[in-house]
Amino acid sequence: MSIRVVPAGCKPVNLSNLLTFLKKLDGRDKSLKFVQYFSRYLMHQLYQLNPKSELGDRLQKLYKGVSLHRKAFRLGMFMDEYKKFETTLAEAKDDLKKTLDLVKSAAMGLFYLHDNLIWLVSLKVLTGDKDRLKLRQAYFRWTAAVVTTIMCVMDISATQEKIIATEPGTKDRVKAEENQGKNTIAMAKNIADMLVYGNSAKFVAVIKGSGYDDGTLGLMGSISALAGGYATWLKM
């Protein structure tokens, strides 16, 4: 499969572009997500060496604190997904992609709604069973990750057909290879998300008898954050 992971129009890494990236909500969120999950990964490694590691304790506080406060950025985002659902539903076409888009928007909308409720319960603004909310939230996010992965496989297949149908070195071929690079990055993110939220939904424990450790979850979450952040960078 021929791909170009770094397209010709990719912005160089410098202070000006970094500031532009961090001004975007997605840019800040993906940066914090990386801090959250990579600190979790480092915490696990330190605890493996020394279960009483003070730095490990600090990293644990960091990853848990960032995890909670990232939820503030997502307040009300379920309304965006409701709007996407409405827009997709109104489209004249009726095919598999439309159905998958509808399921994805519904699942993500319910994920964000539960995320908002968990944040408010954590702040003691509302009362509720936080563990139960987290479990239901994981179900919805895992469902969205599975659907997005299926859509990504469809995109990879369609793009590969375009690559095969065009001559090497032509503008159409280069464009198709760049799109395939984006699809590949998206696939890496989707697989990482499926593993992380599959663990949160207890599916992993059912299959293998126990869930992933903090090191594995931290690594998978970091990969998801980097892939998502790179996708946001390419949109600048």
One Martini backbone bead per residue (centre of mass of N, CA, C, O) as a GRO file, in nm:
protein
  236
    1MET     BB    1   0.093   0.038   0.026
    2SER     BB    2   0.059   0.373  -0.074
    3ILE     BB    3   0.208   0.641   0.123
    4ARG     BB    4   0.166   0.980   0.285
    5VAL     BB    5   0.221   1.111   0.597
    6VAL     BB    6   0.368   1.373   0.469
    7PRO     BB    7   0.250   1.631   0.336
    8ALA     BB    8   0.324   1.908   0.151
    9GLY     BB    9   0.127   2.104   0.345
   10CYS     BB   10   0.285   2.074   0.596
   11LYS     BB   11   0.355   2.218   0.878
   12PRO     BB   12   0.598   2.340   1.045
   13VAL     BB   13   0.792   2.319   1.334
   14ASN     BB   14   0.699   2.599   1.530
   15LEU     BB   15   0.601   2.848   1.731
   16SER     BB   16   0.373   2.963   1.558
   17ASN     BB   17   0.228   2.688   1.496
   18LEU     BB   18   0.196   2.599   1.791
   19LEU     BB   19   0.009   2.833   1.875
   20THR     BB   20  -0.211   2.769   1.669
   21PHE     BB   21  -0.269   2.486   1.777
   22LEU     BB   22  -0.338   2.581   2.083
   23LYS     BB   23  -0.593   2.756   1.997
   24LYS     BB   24  -0.716   2.496   1.956
   25LEU     BB   25  -0.920   2.280   2.104
   26ASP     BB   26  -0.795   2.017   1.989
   27GLY     BB   27  -0.503   2.087   2.055
   28ARG     BB   28  -0.532   2.104   2.363
   29ASP     BB   29  -0.664   1.830   2.413
   30LYS     BB   30  -0.437   1.649   2.289
   31SER     BB   31  -0.215   1.750   2.476
   32LEU     BB   32  -0.353   1.663   2.743
   33LYS     BB   33  -0.388   1.368   2.667
   34PHE     BB   34  -0.088   1.306   2.656
   35VAL     BB   35  -0.026   1.381   2.947
   36GLN     BB   36  -0.219   1.182   3.078
   37TYR     BB   37  -0.108   0.907   2.947
   38PHE     BB   38   0.202   0.938   2.985
   39SER     BB   39   0.191   0.965   3.294
   40ARG     BB   40   0.070   0.684   3.332
   41TYR     BB   41   0.302   0.527   3.211
   42LEU     BB   42   0.527   0.636   3.400
   43MET     BB   43   0.400   0.551   3.665
   44HIS     BB   44   0.412   0.248   3.613
   45GLN     BB   45   0.723   0.227   3.582
   46LEU     BB   46   0.789   0.335   3.868
   47TYR     BB   47   0.623   0.120   4.032
   48GLN     BB   48   0.792  -0.122   3.933
   49LEU     BB   49   1.051  -0.017   4.086
   50ASN     BB   50   0.860   0.168   4.302
   51PRO     BB   51   0.574   0.163   4.492
   52LYS     BB   52   0.686   0.447   4.659
   53SER     BB   53   0.693   0.659   4.449
   54GLU     BB   54   0.677   1.001   4.437
   55LEU     BB   55   0.663   1.050   4.135
   56GLY     BB   56   0.433   0.855   4.088
   57ASP     BB   57   0.228   1.012   4.261
   58ARG     BB   58   0.237   1.273   4.089
   59LEU     BB   59   0.152   1.143   3.820
   60GLN     BB   60  -0.120   1.046   3.920
   61LYS     BB   61  -0.234   1.329   3.979
   62LEU     BB   62  -0.201   1.435   3.694
   63TYR     BB   63  -0.375   1.231   3.530
   64LYS     BB   64  -0.637   1.274   3.698
   65GLY     BB   65  -0.662   1.581   3.667
   66VAL     BB   66  -0.666   1.597   3.357
   67SER     BB   67  -0.906   1.408   3.313
   68LEU     BB   68  -1.112   1.594   3.453
   69HIS     BB   69  -1.046   1.883   3.306
   70ARG     BB   70  -1.110   1.796   3.011
   71LYS     BB   71  -1.424   1.797   3.047
   72ALA     BB   72  -1.469   2.105   3.019
   73PHE     BB   73  -1.423   2.111   2.702
   74ARG     BB   74  -1.701   1.909   2.666
   75LEU     BB   75  -1.915   2.102   2.722
   76GLY     BB   76  -2.196   2.047   2.512
   77MET     BB   77  -2.103   1.842   2.271
   78PHE     BB   78  -2.372   1.683   2.225
   79MET     BB   79  -2.498   1.901   2.033
   80ASP     BB   80  -2.314   1.854   1.790
   81GLU     BB   81  -2.407   1.558   1.744
   82TYR     BB   82  -2.705   1.623   1.701
   83LYS     BB   83  -2.658   1.796   1.449
   84LYS     BB   84  -2.526   1.574   1.280
   85PHE     BB   85  -2.764   1.382   1.289
   86GLU     BB   86  -2.968   1.568   1.149
   87THR     BB   87  -2.809   1.615   0.886
   88THR     BB   88  -2.782   1.316   0.801
   89LEU     BB   89  -3.088   1.244   0.806
   90ALA     BB   90  -3.157   1.463   0.567
   91GLU     BB   91  -3.031   1.299   0.368
   92ALA     BB   92  -3.105   1.135   0.071
   93LYS     BB   93  -2.930   0.924   0.122
   94ASP     BB   94  -2.912   0.540   0.152
   95ASP     BB   95  -2.650   0.406   0.330
   96LEU     BB   96  -2.396   0.280   0.511
   97LYS     BB   97  -2.259   0.551   0.584
   98LYS     BB   98  -2.507   0.683   0.706
   99THR     BB   99  -2.554   0.478   0.929
  100LEU     BB  100  -2.275   0.511   1.064
  101ASP     BB  101  -2.301   0.814   1.123
  102LEU     BB  102  -2.546   0.789   1.311
  103VAL     BB  103  -2.420   0.601   1.521
  104LYS     BB  104  -2.180   0.780   1.591
  105SER     BB  105  -2.336   1.035   1.685
  106ALA     BB  106  -2.500   0.895   1.905
  107ALA     BB  107  -2.261   0.782   2.070
  108MET     BB  108  -2.110   1.055   2.114
  109GLY     BB  109  -2.340   1.206   2.248
  110LEU     BB  110  -2.361   1.010   2.495
  111PHE     BB  111  -2.073   1.041   2.584
  112TYR     BB  112  -2.077   1.349   2.642
  113LEU     BB  113  -2.310   1.345   2.843
  114HIS     BB  114  -2.166   1.161   3.050
  115ASP     BB  115  -1.917   1.340   3.082
  116ASN     BB  116  -2.069   1.580   3.206
  117LEU     BB  117  -2.187   1.425   3.449
  118ILE     BB  118  -1.919   1.334   3.574
  119TRP     BB  119  -1.810   1.618   3.626
  120LEU     BB  120  -2.047   1.717   3.810
  121VAL     BB  121  -2.015   1.490   4.020
  122SER     BB  122  -1.715   1.548   4.092
  123LEU     BB  123  -1.803   1.855   4.186
  124LYS     BB  124  -2.090   1.825   4.339
  125VAL     BB  125  -2.340   1.934   4.172
  126LEU     BB  126  -2.407   1.636   4.147
  127THR     BB  127  -2.575   1.330   4.182
  128GLY     BB  128  -2.422   0.995   4.158
  129ASP     BB  129  -2.310   0.712   3.974
  130LYS     BB  130  -2.001   0.720   3.852
  131ASP     BB  131  -1.935   0.427   3.768
  132ARG     BB  132  -2.185   0.385   3.591
  133LEU     BB  133  -2.131   0.619   3.399
  134LYS     BB  134  -1.852   0.518   3.299
  135LEU     BB  135  -1.952   0.254   3.174
  136ARG     BB  136  -2.153   0.376   2.971
  137GLN     BB  137  -1.951   0.560   2.832
  138ALA     BB  138  -1.771   0.329   2.724
  139TYR     BB  139  -1.976   0.198   2.540
  140PHE     BB  140  -2.015   0.442   2.349
  141ARG     BB  141  -1.713   0.487   2.269
  142TRP     BB  142  -1.662   0.205   2.156
  143THR     BB  143  -1.876   0.214   1.938
  144ALA     BB  144  -1.753   0.456   1.786
  145ALA     BB  145  -1.478   0.318   1.729
  146VAL     BB  146  -1.586   0.085   1.559
  147VAL     BB  147  -1.729   0.252   1.342
  148THR     BB  148  -1.480   0.421   1.258
  149THR     BB  149  -1.314   0.176   1.165
  150ILE     BB  150  -1.500   0.086   0.939
  151MET     BB  151  -1.483   0.355   0.782
  152CYS     BB  152  -1.173   0.341   0.745
  153VAL     BB  153  -1.165   0.086   0.576
  154MET     BB  154  -1.332   0.205   0.345
  155ASP     BB  155  -1.134   0.437   0.280
  156ILE     BB  156  -0.885   0.265   0.219
  157SER     BB  157  -1.010   0.104  -0.015
  158ALA     BB  158  -1.091   0.345  -0.198
  159THR     BB  159  -0.805   0.476  -0.213
  160GLN     BB  160  -0.654   0.233  -0.333
  161GLU     BB  161  -0.806   0.238  -0.602
  162LYS     BB  162  -0.697   0.517  -0.686
  163ILE     BB  163  -0.399   0.447  -0.684
  164ILE     BB  164  -0.413   0.219  -0.899
  165ALA     BB  165  -0.559   0.418  -1.125
  166THR     BB  166  -0.290   0.576  -1.108
  167GLU     BB  167  -0.012   0.746  -1.188
  168PRO     BB  168   0.293   0.782  -1.105
  169GLY     BB  169   0.346   1.129  -1.001
  170THR     BB  170   0.079   1.235  -0.999
  171LYS     BB  171  -0.147   1.437  -0.851
  172ASP     BB  172  -0.357   1.216  -0.790
  173ARG     BB  173  -0.160   1.021  -0.655
  174VAL     BB  174  -0.056   1.203  -0.431
  175LYS     BB  175  -0.332   1.265  -0.304
  176ALA     BB  176  -0.404   0.970  -0.240
  177GLU     BB  177  -0.154   0.913  -0.059
  178GLU     BB  178  -0.220   1.132   0.150
  179ASN     BB  179  -0.497   1.015   0.232
  180GLN     BB  180  -0.380   0.742   0.324
  181GLY     BB  181  -0.217   0.858   0.554
  182LYS     BB  182  -0.462   0.963   0.715
  183ASN     BB  183  -0.601   0.687   0.740
  184THR     BB  184  -0.373   0.547   0.901
  185ILE     BB  185  -0.379   0.735   1.145
  186ALA     BB  186  -0.677   0.687   1.213
  187MET     BB  187  -0.647   0.383   1.266
  188ALA     BB  188  -0.458   0.403   1.507
  189LYS     BB  189  -0.655   0.558   1.685
  190ASN     BB  190  -0.896   0.359   1.681
  191ILE     BB  191  -0.751   0.114   1.805
  192ALA     BB  192  -0.670   0.252   2.068
  193ASP     BB  193  -0.960   0.325   2.156
  194MET     BB  194  -1.073   0.037   2.167
  195LEU     BB  195  -0.882  -0.061   2.392
  196VAL     BB  196  -0.943   0.148   2.612
  197TYR     BB  197  -1.266   0.123   2.610
  198GLY     BB  198  -1.276  -0.185   2.637
  199ASN     BB  199  -1.160  -0.175   2.920
  200SER     BB  200  -1.373   0.016   3.055
  201ALA     BB  201  -1.612  -0.195   2.962
  202LYS     BB  202  -1.487  -0.496   3.038
  203PHE     BB  203  -1.410  -0.672   2.784
  204VAL     BB  204  -1.117  -0.758   2.841
  205ALA     BB  205  -1.175  -0.915   3.105
  206VAL     BB  206  -1.359  -1.127   2.972
  207ILE     BB  207  -1.145  -1.239   2.767
  208LYS     BB  208  -0.857  -1.238   2.968
  209GLY     BB  209  -0.945  -1.188   3.297
  210SER     BB  210  -0.810  -0.897   3.251
  211GLY     BB  211  -0.695  -0.597   3.250
  212TYR     BB  212  -0.517  -0.347   3.173
  213ASP     BB  213  -0.256  -0.176   3.243
  214ASP     BB  214  -0.131   0.139   3.283
  215GLY     BB  215   0.087   0.112   3.066
  216THR     BB  216  -0.091   0.027   2.827
  217LEU     BB  217  -0.298   0.260   2.844
  218GLY     BB  218  -0.092   0.488   2.821
  219LEU     BB  219   0.016   0.409   2.541
  220MET     BB  220  -0.253   0.407   2.381
  221GLY     BB  221  -0.334   0.700   2.453
  222SER     BB  222  -0.083   0.835   2.328
  223ILE     BB  223  -0.132   0.743   2.038
  224SER     BB  224  -0.406   0.880   2.008
  225ALA     BB  225  -0.307   1.169   2.064
  226LEU     BB  226  -0.096   1.190   1.835
  227ALA     BB  227  -0.285   1.126   1.599
  228GLY     BB  228  -0.492   1.351   1.660
  229GLY     BB  229  -0.289   1.587   1.657
  230TYR     BB  230  -0.189   1.547   1.366
  231ALA     BB  231  -0.464   1.587   1.230
  232THR     BB  232  -0.491   1.880   1.331
  233TRP     BB  233  -0.230   1.992   1.203
  234LEU     BB  234  -0.318   1.932   0.898
  235LYS     BB  235  -0.562   2.159   0.919
  236MET     BB  236  -0.383   2.435   0.918
   0.00000   0.00000   0.00000
